[in-house]
């Protein structure tokens, strides 16, 4: 979800996005998330989210295998936040000088924090 494309000077298309798995967890049997001031999401499925990156060397006709950028999966049902939505539109990336630099928000520390990871882009590689 929330894919952000970026094209480097060599024509590689880099895309950073969130991947969310909605699963029940024993540590949090009921997920309650306030969506706005009047509605809530309540249920057993937790939002386990990672930030992913894919690259295309042919203008988006095909992409390499997705690469997980995050080192820790965030459970957005247990992340404390006072903004709604609490992370989805806080993602971006820029390409240049042989690098792709994604920036994203995750909840690994219990609150939404911003993270950054420079990725060296191999122009011969398809991802």
mmCIF file of C-alpha atoms in Angstrom:
data_model
loop_
_atom_site.group_PDB
_atom_site.id
_atom_site.type_symbol
_atom_site.label_atom_id
_atom_site.label_comp_id
_atom_site.label_asym_id
_atom_site.label_seq_id
_atom_site.Cartn_x
_atom_site.Cartn_y
_atom_site.Cartn_z
ATOM 1 C CA UNK A 1 0.000 0.000 0.000
ATOM 2 C CA UNK A 2 1.009 3.643 -0.490
ATOM 3 C CA UNK A 3 3.571 3.016 -3.265
ATOM 4 C CA UNK A 4 6.011 5.839 -3.988
ATOM 5 C CA UNK A 5 7.899 5.704 -7.322
ATOM 6 C CA UNK A 6 11.248 7.371 -8.024
ATOM 7 C CA UNK A 7 13.305 7.267 -11.248
ATOM 8 C CA UNK A 8 17.096 7.541 -11.148
ATOM 9 C CA UNK A 9 19.173 9.251 -13.869
ATOM 10 C CA UNK A 10 19.901 5.849 -15.468
ATOM 11 C CA UNK A 11 16.178 5.158 -15.913
ATOM 12 C CA UNK A 12 15.690 2.618 -13.103
ATOM 13 C CA UNK A 13 12.260 2.788 -11.521
ATOM 14 C CA UNK A 14 12.443 2.322 -7.743
ATOM 15 C CA UNK A 15 9.265 1.859 -5.713
ATOM 16 C CA UNK A 16 8.997 1.841 -1.923
ATOM 17 C CA UNK A 17 5.741 0.691 -0.324
ATOM 18 C CA UNK A 18 4.191 -0.748 2.819
ATOM 19 C CA UNK A 19 3.221 -4.418 2.933
ATOM 20 C CA UNK A 20 0.590 -5.215 5.541
ATOM 21 C CA UNK A 21 -0.356 -8.674 6.738
ATOM 22 C CA UNK A 22 -3.631 -8.803 8.621
ATOM 23 C CA UNK A 23 -3.295 -11.697 11.081
ATOM 24 C CA UNK A 24 -4.383 -12.649 14.578
ATOM 25 C CA UNK A 25 -1.662 -12.535 17.214
ATOM 26 C CA UNK A 26 -1.635 -14.206 20.630
ATOM 27 C CA UNK A 27 0.039 -11.150 22.173
ATOM 28 C CA UNK A 28 -2.781 -8.827 21.025
ATOM 29 C CA UNK A 29 -5.997 -10.873 20.620
ATOM 30 C CA UNK A 30 -8.170 -7.837 19.805
ATOM 31 C CA UNK A 31 -7.018 -4.905 17.705
ATOM 32 C CA UNK A 32 -8.714 -1.573 18.361
ATOM 33 C CA UNK A 33 -7.651 1.360 16.175
ATOM 34 C CA UNK A 34 -9.353 4.747 16.147
ATOM 35 C CA UNK A 35 -9.755 5.728 12.486
ATOM 36 C CA UNK A 36 -11.060 9.220 13.187
ATOM 37 C CA UNK A 37 -12.937 10.881 16.032
ATOM 38 C CA UNK A 38 -16.087 8.811 15.463
ATOM 39 C CA UNK A 39 -15.134 5.418 14.028
ATOM 40 C CA UNK A 40 -13.010 2.512 15.181
ATOM 41 C CA UNK A 41 -11.653 -0.683 13.696
ATOM 42 C CA UNK A 42 -12.167 -3.544 16.138
ATOM 43 C CA UNK A 43 -11.357 -7.188 15.522
ATOM 44 C CA UNK A 44 -8.833 -10.006 15.879
ATOM 45 C CA UNK A 45 -6.671 -9.061 12.869
ATOM 46 C CA UNK A 46 -3.505 -7.084 13.648
ATOM 47 C CA UNK A 47 -1.748 -4.960 11.020
ATOM 48 C CA UNK A 48 1.805 -6.333 10.751
ATOM 49 C CA UNK A 49 3.610 -3.917 8.426
ATOM 50 C CA UNK A 50 6.997 -3.918 6.687
ATOM 51 C CA UNK A 51 8.472 -1.427 4.250
ATOM 52 C CA UNK A 52 9.392 -2.991 0.896
ATOM 53 C CA UNK A 53 11.383 -1.937 -2.186
ATOM 54 C CA UNK A 54 11.224 -3.132 -5.788
ATOM 55 C CA UNK A 55 13.198 -2.011 -8.833
ATOM 56 C CA UNK A 56 12.509 -2.118 -12.538
ATOM 57 C CA UNK A 57 15.207 -1.615 -15.138
ATOM 58 C CA UNK A 58 12.740 -1.560 -18.040
ATOM 59 C CA UNK A 59 10.350 1.252 -17.216
ATOM 60 C CA UNK A 60 8.019 -0.807 -15.046
ATOM 61 C CA UNK A 61 7.294 -3.639 -17.495
ATOM 62 C CA UNK A 62 8.783 -6.087 -14.986
ATOM 63 C CA UNK A 63 10.143 -5.792 -11.456
ATOM 64 C CA UNK A 64 12.698 -7.764 -9.481
ATOM 65 C CA UNK A 65 11.765 -9.608 -6.310
ATOM 66 C CA UNK A 66 10.568 -7.391 -3.455
ATOM 67 C CA UNK A 67 13.225 -6.594 -0.846
ATOM 68 C CA UNK A 68 12.277 -5.973 2.778
ATOM 69 C CA UNK A 69 13.766 -2.641 3.863
ATOM 70 C CA UNK A 70 12.655 -2.698 7.495
ATOM 71 C CA UNK A 71 14.612 -4.720 10.020
ATOM 72 C CA UNK A 72 11.624 -4.968 12.370
ATOM 73 C CA UNK A 73 7.953 -5.632 11.606
ATOM 74 C CA UNK A 74 5.589 -3.034 13.089
ATOM 75 C CA UNK A 75 2.263 -3.991 14.636
ATOM 76 C CA UNK A 76 0.181 -0.879 14.044
ATOM 77 C CA UNK A 77 -2.514 -2.175 16.395
ATOM 78 C CA UNK A 78 -0.119 -1.774 19.323
ATOM 79 C CA UNK A 79 1.615 1.440 18.179
ATOM 80 C CA UNK A 80 0.478 4.487 20.141
ATOM 81 C CA UNK A 81 -0.372 7.465 17.960
ATOM 82 C CA UNK A 82 -2.520 10.579 18.192
ATOM 83 C CA UNK A 83 -2.828 11.185 14.448
ATOM 84 C CA UNK A 84 -5.173 9.467 12.021
ATOM 85 C CA UNK A 85 -4.176 7.548 10.039
ATOM 86 C CA UNK A 86 -1.150 6.919 12.169
ATOM 87 C CA UNK A 87 1.417 6.146 9.475
ATOM 88 C CA UNK A 88 0.164 5.448 5.968
ATOM 89 C CA UNK A 89 0.983 8.660 4.141
ATOM 90 C CA UNK A 90 4.410 9.070 5.742
ATOM 91 C CA UNK A 91 6.586 7.313 3.168
ATOM 92 C CA UNK A 92 8.844 8.505 0.389
ATOM 93 C CA UNK A 93 11.995 7.885 -1.574
ATOM 94 C CA UNK A 94 14.484 9.522 -3.866
ATOM 95 C CA UNK A 95 16.872 8.102 -6.466
ATOM 96 C CA UNK A 96 20.259 9.324 -7.636
ATOM 97 C CA UNK A 97 24.019 8.713 -7.642
ATOM 98 C CA UNK A 98 23.595 4.923 -7.695
ATOM 99 C CA UNK A 99 21.434 4.924 -4.584
ATOM 100 C CA UNK A 100 17.779 4.726 -3.707
ATOM 101 C CA UNK A 101 16.938 6.340 -0.388
ATOM 102 C CA UNK A 102 13.589 5.319 1.109
ATOM 103 C CA UNK A 103 12.174 7.059 4.168
ATOM 104 C CA UNK A 104 9.239 5.636 6.087
ATOM 105 C CA UNK A 105 7.446 5.549 9.415
ATOM 106 C CA UNK A 106 7.183 2.466 11.559
ATOM 107 C CA UNK A 107 6.202 1.635 15.112
ATOM 108 C CA UNK A 108 9.076 -0.577 16.263
ATOM 109 C CA UNK A 109 9.613 1.640 19.320
ATOM 110 C CA UNK A 110 5.919 1.729 20.303
ATOM 111 C CA UNK A 111 5.284 5.122 18.676
ATOM 112 C CA UNK A 112 5.519 6.212 15.014
ATOM 113 C CA UNK A 113 9.139 7.119 14.224
ATOM 114 C CA UNK A 114 10.819 8.029 10.936
ATOM 115 C CA UNK A 115 13.490 5.750 9.461
ATOM 116 C CA UNK A 116 15.837 5.991 6.483
ATOM 117 C CA UNK A 117 17.975 3.392 4.686
ATOM 118 C CA UNK A 118 20.222 4.187 1.704
ATOM 119 C CA UNK A 119 20.235 1.309 -0.797
ATOM 120 C CA UNK A 120 22.972 0.907 -3.380
ATOM 121 C CA UNK A 121 21.257 0.271 -6.716
ATOM 122 C CA UNK A 122 23.140 -2.078 -9.043
ATOM 123 C CA UNK A 123 22.316 -0.958 -12.590
ATOM 124 C CA UNK A 124 22.907 -4.501 -13.898
ATOM 125 C CA UNK A 125 20.484 -6.041 -11.405
ATOM 126 C CA UNK A 126 16.759 -6.246 -12.195
ATOM 127 C CA UNK A 127 15.617 -5.385 -8.668
#
